[in-house]
Amino acid sequence: MYRQAKTGKLLIEILPNKCDFCGCCVGVCPEDAIELKEAEIYIIDERCTNCSKCIWSCPIEVIKFNKEGVLSKSLA
Amino acid sequence: MKSDYDIIVVGAGPAGSMAARFAAEKGVSVLMLEKDRDVGYPVRCGEAVSKAGVSEFIEPDEKWISSHINNFALISPDGTEATIEFGDAGYVLERRIFDYELAKTAAKAGAEILTRAYVNGLLFENGVVSGVKYEYRGEQKQLSAKIVIAADGVESRVGRWAGLRTFTDFREMECCVQITASNINVEKNTLYFYFGQNVAPGGYFWIFPKSNNAANIGLGVSGMVGKKKSALSFLNNFMSNNFPDSPILTSIAGGVPSSITLEKISGPGIMLVGDAARQVNPLSGGGIASGMIGGSIAGRIAGEAILRNNLSHILSYDKEWHNRLGKRHEIFERIKNGIYNFSDDKFNKIAQSFNSIPKDKRTLGRLFTTALLNQPSLLVDIAKVFII
Ligand SMILES: Cc1cc2nc3c(=O)[nH]c(=O)nc-3n(C[C@H](O)[C@H](O)[C@H](O)COP(=O)(O)OP(=O)(O)OC[C@H]3O[C@@H](n4cnc5c(N)ncnc54)[C@H](O)[C@@H]3O)c2cc1C
Ligand code: SF4
Ligand code: SF4
């Protein structure tokens, strides 16, 4: 099961345990769809449009486009 | 802690601390909230700053100065090094201590500070911002405030919640990686800037020396470049070509919203400062000093607004910032667009002709003049920097 992204399916995946919590992706996300705490990050699926801007802006390449869809945090 | 404050500042970076301090100096109640455990850490910064930029706000202190800078070296793609001497120009900081000391000046002025407080929403009353919601050690809480100052850095979400358009176009986001490496044999008093398509297209690659043979080494590329090649792969290339076996002490990612200031940086009950307002010098990517200036103006105006019992006074902040630095940044932005689009060939030619000027006559002005010979239309913009 997929969590519901704005487009119906969340295709953006922040690779687990690889993020540096730098905020680049959050700063460019037009939908305010990324939650970033001191050492926790996740996409708020209901807001995400799968536009990919966060992927292009991640300096260390830890966000990926996953055409299969991304599982929910609680289910993963 | 109280349940309502005159002013709440979100984020305890240089901009937030200055906003809190200058507001508290007016005698009003101020609370600054920071999501991380420590003020000043982690450090996502090259840490270079001009002496004038910091001394306006804090007496220079060796405990947060890592090295003293009096030389700039600009290295063109073919390796030609153009150096400029500057006298006592600036510092490479120890920001972990610097940010902490800045926060202490806010505390000394009377501001309260709470870390581990993650702001995740705003309160509104009749459409006007009236406080913040935040998570503190797993508990959801809220606090009222007459004015909220968003100093929440590059990620900056607070301004959006207040209805301001604050997200950064991905093409204007300088996506950065930096390491602090040891056994880097460079001059301790020199900032090194490398240009060229192979090292940092559309920006620059830096080596900023720290004490004891260590240096901050990094680069930023626009999200447009990042689409094809990430900052990390540029850094890895550079290191394996130049310093393959250097021990790495820290490594971080970070973003610089490298654009002109947002069109609106205040609204009913809300003010934005520092990176959150895009108060970064778009030519250098430096945002420490300009963020402190923005923060100090906003803090003072917010304090005045409370004392005068006239909250619409905060709307005068936009204009004051614009006159102090915003206008200048617009010109820097145009110069940046001219210079960073130079081809490798042009950079090489500029460095070579610059080096033919006798060393004691080399100034930043001369460098620009040399660059101008290659791009005369920049002249008007550069002239404006010196006139304003
Ligand atoms: C790699 C890199 C190199 C740089 N090099 C230089 C340089 O050499 N010289 C220079 O002048 N500038 C440099 N900069 C830019 C400089 O670091 C910033 O412009 C500066 O830190 C901005 O200060 P600030 O106070 O606005 O934001 P920050 O210093 O980013 O502080 C924002 C604070 O807000 C907190 N925060 C964010 N969201 C929340 C929330 N929801 N709730 C609570 N707290 C929150 C954050 O944890 C953070 O502590 C560099 C930037 C990067 C990324
Ligand atoms: S894909 Fe677009 S909308 Fe979704 S999180 Fe990334 S930037 Fe935001
Ligand atoms: S840009 Fe990359 S490293 Fe930075 S917070 Fe987003 S996912 Fe993490």
XYZ file of C-alpha atoms and ligand atoms in Angstrom:
533
model
C 0.000 0.000 0.000
C 1.119 3.485 -0.798
C 0.398 6.588 1.199
C -1.614 9.065 -0.781
C 0.521 11.718 -2.466
C -1.196 14.661 -4.105
C -0.779 12.866 -7.416
C -2.079 9.583 -6.018
C 1.235 7.894 -5.406
C 4.364 9.094 -3.656
C 7.379 8.549 -5.904
C 9.991 10.461 -3.972
C 12.165 8.558 -1.572
C 14.584 9.948 0.981
C 17.031 7.109 1.459
C 16.944 5.946 5.057
C 19.882 6.872 7.297
C 21.690 8.894 4.631
C 20.312 12.389 5.068
C 22.489 15.128 6.598
C 19.470 17.289 7.609
C 20.832 20.315 5.728
C 17.510 21.767 4.576
C 18.233 22.350 0.856
C 15.311 20.166 -0.190
C 12.980 21.852 2.295
C 13.994 25.297 1.022
C 13.167 24.483 -2.608
C 9.991 22.442 -2.081
C 7.168 24.526 -3.551
C 4.527 22.572 -1.610
C 6.044 22.735 1.897
C 5.895 18.951 1.776
C 9.028 18.101 3.740
C 9.217 17.930 7.501
C 12.733 18.393 8.886
C 13.582 18.099 12.563
C 16.978 18.023 14.232
C 17.686 14.509 13.008
C 14.506 13.311 11.335
C 13.146 13.960 7.871
C 10.114 12.783 5.950
C 7.858 13.780 3.097
C 4.306 14.803 3.872
C 2.769 12.695 1.103
C -0.542 14.521 0.988
C 1.276 17.640 -0.184
C 3.921 16.195 -2.489
C 3.396 16.526 -6.255
C 6.435 14.400 -7.183
C 7.940 17.450 -8.924
C 11.539 16.269 -8.249
C 12.981 19.652 -7.301
C 14.145 18.259 -3.968
C 16.039 15.504 -5.791
C 17.969 17.994 -7.925
C 18.822 20.099 -4.897
C 20.126 17.433 -2.574
C 23.891 18.053 -2.450
C 24.644 14.466 -1.437
C 22.174 12.616 -3.683
C 20.125 10.927 -1.014
C 16.700 11.642 -2.513
C 15.678 9.346 -5.338
C 12.799 9.049 -7.764
C 11.246 5.676 -7.181
C 8.836 4.875 -9.994
C 7.465 1.910 -8.082
C 6.147 4.225 -5.375
C 7.281 4.630 -1.829
C 5.886 2.786 1.139
C 4.519 4.680 4.075
C 6.702 5.370 7.067
C 4.508 3.262 9.300
C 4.376 0.366 6.828
C 8.021 0.429 5.676
C 9.083 30.602 31.121
C 6.000 32.663 30.452
C 3.053 31.702 28.270
C 3.130 34.821 26.184
C 5.880 37.068 24.933
C 6.088 40.333 23.086
C 8.422 38.772 20.530
C 9.298 35.171 19.667
C 12.317 34.521 17.437
C 12.465 31.154 15.630
C 16.025 29.930 15.021
C 19.210 30.777 16.925
C 21.682 31.420 14.090
C 23.458 34.773 13.724
C 20.333 36.483 12.358
C 18.063 35.146 15.110
C 20.463 36.041 17.900
C 20.812 39.599 16.648
C 17.056 39.971 16.268
C 16.557 38.688 19.831
C 19.270 40.922 21.201
C 18.200 44.165 19.547
C 14.571 43.550 20.488
C 15.459 42.709 24.100
C 17.570 45.861 24.320
C 14.321 47.793 23.964
C 13.143 46.269 27.238
C 10.389 44.092 25.757
C 9.997 40.357 26.478
C 11.753 38.096 23.973
C 12.053 34.313 23.609
C 14.269 32.600 21.020
C 13.457 28.975 20.081
C 15.982 26.637 18.452
C 15.204 23.148 17.194
C 18.692 21.712 17.678
C 20.175 20.618 20.948
C 23.003 23.170 20.805
C 23.188 26.726 19.584
C 25.999 26.863 17.008
C 26.108 23.184 16.091
C 26.157 21.597 13.538
C 28.152 24.148 11.527
C 27.077 24.331 7.892
C 29.351 27.130 6.774
C 32.712 28.049 5.225
C 33.058 30.465 8.164
C 34.702 33.325 6.252
C 33.607 36.793 7.239
C 34.893 40.338 6.899
C 36.231 42.065 9.959
C 33.868 44.995 9.452
C 30.922 42.600 9.164
C 31.381 41.134 12.629
C 32.887 44.027 14.569
C 29.695 46.006 14.157
C 28.098 43.505 16.543
C 30.734 41.832 18.674
C 34.265 42.610 19.810
C 36.618 40.264 17.889
C 37.824 37.524 20.222
C 40.540 34.959 19.501
C 38.417 32.200 20.988
C 36.142 32.241 17.932
C 38.740 33.249 15.344
C 40.294 30.309 13.594
C 42.524 32.318 11.256
C 43.166 35.906 10.244
C 42.811 36.631 6.539
C 44.740 39.200 4.540
C 45.028 37.549 1.153
C 42.655 36.329 -1.513
C 43.782 33.867 -4.180
C 41.604 33.395 -7.237
C 42.545 30.338 -9.251
C 41.420 30.124 -12.847
C 40.679 26.828 -14.619
C 44.226 26.519 -16.058
C 45.707 26.970 -12.568
C 46.761 30.611 -12.922
C 46.635 32.111 -9.455
C 45.725 35.786 -9.096
C 46.328 37.037 -5.575
C 45.154 40.206 -3.916
C 46.404 41.516 -0.606
C 43.870 43.146 1.659
C 45.513 44.095 4.922
C 43.502 42.902 7.887
C 40.435 41.918 5.898
C 38.639 39.268 7.862
C 38.517 35.942 9.602
C 37.749 32.315 9.248
C 35.572 31.773 12.284
C 34.996 28.944 14.694
C 31.253 29.255 14.243
C 30.362 26.707 16.827
C 31.742 29.180 19.392
C 30.852 32.344 17.497
C 27.125 31.545 17.201
C 27.089 30.531 20.845
C 28.682 33.833 21.896
C 26.194 35.786 19.765
C 23.327 33.995 21.515
C 24.891 34.920 24.833
C 24.792 38.607 23.867
C 21.055 38.175 23.264
C 20.672 36.509 26.661
C 22.650 39.294 28.288
C 20.264 41.831 26.785
C 17.417 39.962 28.477
C 16.201 37.453 25.849
C 15.186 33.962 26.971
C 16.454 31.016 24.911
C 15.125 27.465 24.609
C 16.843 24.760 22.543
C 15.310 21.457 21.377
C 12.165 23.434 20.602
C 10.987 22.597 17.095
C 8.490 25.139 15.781
C 5.930 23.373 13.593
C 3.115 25.862 13.154
C 1.814 29.358 13.835
C -1.144 30.642 15.813
C -3.409 33.240 14.240
C -5.924 35.688 15.602
C -8.144 37.438 13.044
C -5.691 36.508 10.326
C -2.736 38.000 12.187
C 0.126 35.855 13.454
C -0.297 35.598 17.226
C 2.155 32.924 18.349
C 3.846 29.619 17.607
C 3.170 25.920 17.997
C 6.198 23.835 18.855
C 7.344 20.411 19.854
C 9.523 20.173 22.921
C 10.892 16.805 24.013
C 8.040 14.925 22.430
C 5.292 17.230 23.664
C 3.237 19.576 21.512
C 2.980 23.072 23.034
C 2.157 26.626 22.087
C 3.044 30.181 23.048
C 1.524 33.557 22.226
C 3.497 36.465 20.839
C 2.666 39.857 19.408
C 5.404 39.487 16.805
C 7.100 36.353 15.452
C 10.519 36.794 13.840
C 11.406 33.911 11.511
C 15.168 33.313 11.579
C 14.837 29.676 10.581
C 17.561 29.633 7.957
C 17.629 28.184 4.472
C 14.783 25.713 5.107
C 12.581 28.572 6.308
C 9.015 27.367 6.640
C 7.717 29.809 9.233
C 7.357 32.617 6.676
C 5.283 30.384 4.404
C 2.907 29.531 7.200
C 2.387 33.278 7.628
C 1.484 33.527 3.943
C 4.714 34.975 2.547
C 6.209 33.434 -0.566
C 9.494 32.201 0.797
C 10.554 29.042 -0.988
C 13.704 29.277 -3.078
C 13.652 28.529 -6.784
C 15.810 25.392 -7.097
C 17.916 27.185 -9.722
C 18.846 29.794 -7.137
C 19.669 27.335 -4.383
C 23.410 26.865 -4.092
C 23.576 23.257 -2.968
C 26.782 22.815 -1.004
C 29.018 20.200 0.472
C 31.999 20.921 2.625
C 34.577 18.979 4.536
C 37.012 20.156 7.133
C 40.181 18.265 6.301
C 43.512 18.017 8.002
C 47.045 18.053 6.526
C 46.034 20.656 3.949
C 49.118 22.584 3.074
C 47.880 26.081 2.220
C 48.741 29.573 3.428
C 46.997 30.182 6.711
C 46.084 33.787 5.919
C 44.676 33.223 2.413
C 41.193 32.429 1.166
C 41.358 30.343 -2.028
C 38.633 30.508 -4.662
C 38.693 28.139 -7.652
C 36.660 28.806 -10.782
C 35.765 26.717 -13.799
C 33.385 24.235 -15.354
C 35.225 21.249 -13.902
C 35.429 22.424 -10.319
C 32.263 24.432 -9.692
C 30.212 25.495 -12.723
C 28.310 28.723 -12.104
C 29.885 29.267 -8.690
C 33.190 28.690 -6.966
C 35.063 26.093 -5.032
C 36.677 27.252 -1.792
C 39.515 26.401 0.529
C 39.318 28.463 3.691
C 42.169 27.689 6.100
C 41.570 26.937 9.753
C 44.270 26.716 12.387
C 46.645 23.731 12.572
C 46.895 22.791 8.916
C 43.171 22.136 8.594
C 40.837 23.851 6.137
C 37.207 24.114 5.156
C 36.994 22.768 1.616
C 33.771 22.880 -0.327
C 31.626 24.165 -3.120
C 28.118 25.034 -4.082
C 26.297 24.402 -7.330
C 22.858 25.533 -8.370
C 20.060 22.973 -8.330
C 20.163 23.315 -12.124
C 23.690 21.885 -12.153
C 22.730 19.405 -9.423
C 20.206 17.899 -11.817
C 23.157 16.454 -13.751
C 25.948 16.292 -11.217
C 25.772 16.750 -7.480
C 27.997 18.957 -5.348
C 29.261 15.800 -3.673
C 30.684 14.346 -6.881
C 32.494 17.623 -7.657
C 34.008 17.577 -4.176
C 35.072 13.953 -4.464
C 36.767 14.694 -7.802
C 38.632 17.663 -6.399
C 39.823 15.811 -3.320
C 41.041 12.753 -5.171
C 42.936 15.002 -7.604
C 44.437 17.326 -5.015
C 44.428 15.903 -1.497
C 43.757 12.176 -1.854
C 44.794 11.073 1.607
C 43.814 13.961 3.827
C 42.084 12.971 7.046
C 38.560 14.366 7.110
C 37.432 15.889 10.393
C 33.883 16.890 9.486
C 31.699 16.648 6.434
C 28.429 18.439 5.920
C 25.832 19.379 3.345
C 24.164 22.783 3.266
C 22.248 25.243 1.164
C 22.691 28.913 0.366
C 19.612 30.684 -0.995
C 21.692 32.722 -3.383
C 19.268 35.302 -4.663
C 18.111 38.810 -3.970
C 16.035 39.455 -0.850
C 12.416 38.264 -0.916
C 9.956 40.822 -2.172
C 8.185 40.947 1.183
C 9.993 40.279 4.445
C 7.332 41.465 6.855
C 3.578 41.053 7.248
C 0.999 41.316 10.020
C 2.732 39.909 13.110
C 5.653 38.393 11.177
C 9.172 39.418 10.149
C 11.819 37.391 8.310
C 15.563 37.735 8.872
C 18.791 36.153 7.606
C 18.665 33.236 5.166
C 14.929 32.964 5.796
C 14.554 36.399 4.155
C 17.257 35.609 1.551
C 19.510 38.296 2.999
C 22.573 36.598 1.530
C 25.153 38.416 -0.569
C 24.368 36.706 -3.871
C 27.853 37.276 -5.303
C 29.835 35.653 -2.479
C 27.116 33.499 -0.916
C 28.094 35.011 2.432
C 25.194 35.426 4.811
C 26.676 35.738 8.293
C 27.267 39.490 8.355
C 24.264 40.440 6.250
C 22.016 38.160 8.336
C 23.223 39.886 11.484
C 22.459 43.261 9.942
C 18.980 42.121 8.901
C 18.386 40.613 12.335
C 19.496 43.748 14.148
C 17.227 45.986 12.088
C 14.232 43.678 12.501
C 14.821 43.243 16.240
C 15.066 46.960 16.849
C 11.965 47.755 14.806
C 9.994 44.965 16.492
C 10.989 46.332 19.909
C 9.955 49.834 18.873
C 6.630 48.564 17.572
C 5.861 46.987 20.957
C 6.909 50.076 22.910
C 4.854 52.370 20.694
C 1.953 49.940 20.799
C 1.863 50.222 17.013
C 2.345 46.828 15.392
C 2.104 48.150 11.847
C 5.467 49.838 12.489
C 7.089 46.476 11.662
C 6.181 46.973 8.011
C 8.830 49.723 7.824
C 11.463 46.979 8.109
C 11.338 46.105 4.383
C 12.348 49.591 3.363
C 15.041 49.982 5.968
C 16.636 46.693 4.939
C 16.388 47.596 1.291
C 18.218 50.867 1.842
C 20.885 49.344 4.063
C 21.785 46.282 1.941
C 18.925 44.967 -0.171
C 19.655 47.362 -3.037
C 23.316 46.438 -3.040
C 22.442 42.761 -3.206
C 20.401 43.400 -6.333
C 23.466 44.808 -8.032
C 25.667 41.967 -6.746
C 23.154 39.561 -8.238
C 23.586 41.121 -11.682
C 27.362 41.069 -11.380
C 27.180 37.421 -10.345
C 25.114 36.559 -13.378
C 27.716 38.286 -15.556
C 30.819 36.806 -13.971
C 29.827 33.243 -13.164
C 28.714 32.698 -16.719
C 32.230 33.365 -18.002
C 33.761 30.513 -19.937
C 36.893 28.788 -18.633
C 38.834 30.611 -21.315
C 37.664 33.980 -20.090
C 38.585 33.177 -16.491
C 42.080 32.172 -17.644
C 42.534 35.384 -19.613
C 41.351 37.539 -16.731
C 43.722 35.829 -14.282
C 46.628 36.200 -16.690
C 46.079 39.863 -17.445
C 45.507 40.551 -13.764
C 48.848 38.963 -12.933
C 50.599 41.327 -15.332
C 49.675 44.180 -12.963
C 52.436 44.754 -10.353
C 51.565 43.026 -7.079
C 51.288 46.176 -4.983
C 48.839 47.669 -7.473
C 46.483 44.676 -7.503
C 43.189 45.541 -5.878
C 39.704 44.147 -6.081
C 38.849 47.165 -8.193
C 41.607 46.258 -10.649
C 40.336 42.717 -10.798
C 36.896 43.943 -11.712
C 38.380 46.294 -14.287
C 40.188 43.366 -15.842
C 36.976 41.350 -15.829
C 35.228 44.305 -17.397
C 37.480 44.337 -20.406
C 35.865 41.012 -21.118
C 32.329 42.097 -20.337
C 31.916 45.876 -20.628
C 28.200 45.816 -19.840
C 29.047 44.951 -16.245
C 30.587 48.375 -15.828
C 27.318 50.108 -15.046
C 26.452 47.605 -12.347
C 29.855 47.745 -10.738
C 29.873 51.527 -10.813
C 26.586 51.455 -8.917
C 28.064 49.380 -6.103
C 30.526 52.139 -5.424
C 28.017 54.961 -5.796
C 25.296 53.605 -3.500
C 28.399 25.217 2.919
C 28.128 26.639 3.289
C 29.175 27.540 3.355
C 28.932 28.869 3.729
N 29.995 29.704 3.846
C 29.797 30.968 4.295
C 30.903 31.819 4.527
O 32.066 31.435 4.366
N 30.656 33.090 4.951
C 29.388 33.540 5.182
O 29.220 34.717 5.567
N 28.316 32.749 4.974
C 28.495 31.467 4.543
N 27.406 30.642 4.357
C 26.060 31.174 4.611
C 25.779 31.257 6.107
O 26.062 30.037 6.724
C 24.316 31.620 6.350
O 23.948 32.684 5.525
C 24.058 31.989 7.807
O 24.267 30.918 8.675
C 22.620 32.476 7.950
O 22.311 32.745 9.281
P 20.816 32.586 9.779
O 20.839 33.001 11.208
O 19.899 33.268 8.854
O 20.480 31.046 9.631
P 21.156 29.760 10.276
O 22.518 30.040 10.751
O 20.946 28.670 9.312
O 20.250 29.487 11.558
C 18.914 29.065 11.442
C 18.573 28.319 12.711
O 17.174 28.070 12.757
C 16.956 26.793 13.269
N 15.635 26.339 12.820
C 15.241 26.061 11.555
N 13.949 25.681 11.522
C 13.515 25.724 12.804
C 12.268 25.428 13.409
N 11.211 25.029 12.689
N 12.148 25.567 14.753
C 13.218 25.977 15.499
N 14.429 26.274 14.972
C 14.574 26.152 13.637
C 18.085 25.973 12.706
O 18.317 24.794 13.463
C 19.247 26.955 12.780
O 19.951 26.858 13.987
C 27.612 29.311 3.986
C 26.554 28.400 3.899
C 26.801 27.072 3.569
C 25.666 26.119 3.509
S 8.920 16.168 -5.190
Fe 8.458 18.373 -5.225
S 6.599 18.566 -3.938
Fe 7.483 16.542 -3.491
S 8.780 16.876 -1.707
Fe 10.099 17.067 -3.523
S 10.096 19.250 -3.998
Fe 8.370 18.890 -2.600
S 18.825 18.047 0.738
Fe 19.429 15.900 1.028
S 20.827 15.922 2.794
Fe 19.782 17.884 2.770
S 18.024 17.606 4.156
Fe 17.282 17.143 2.091
S 17.570 14.929 1.843
Fe 18.780 15.556 3.618
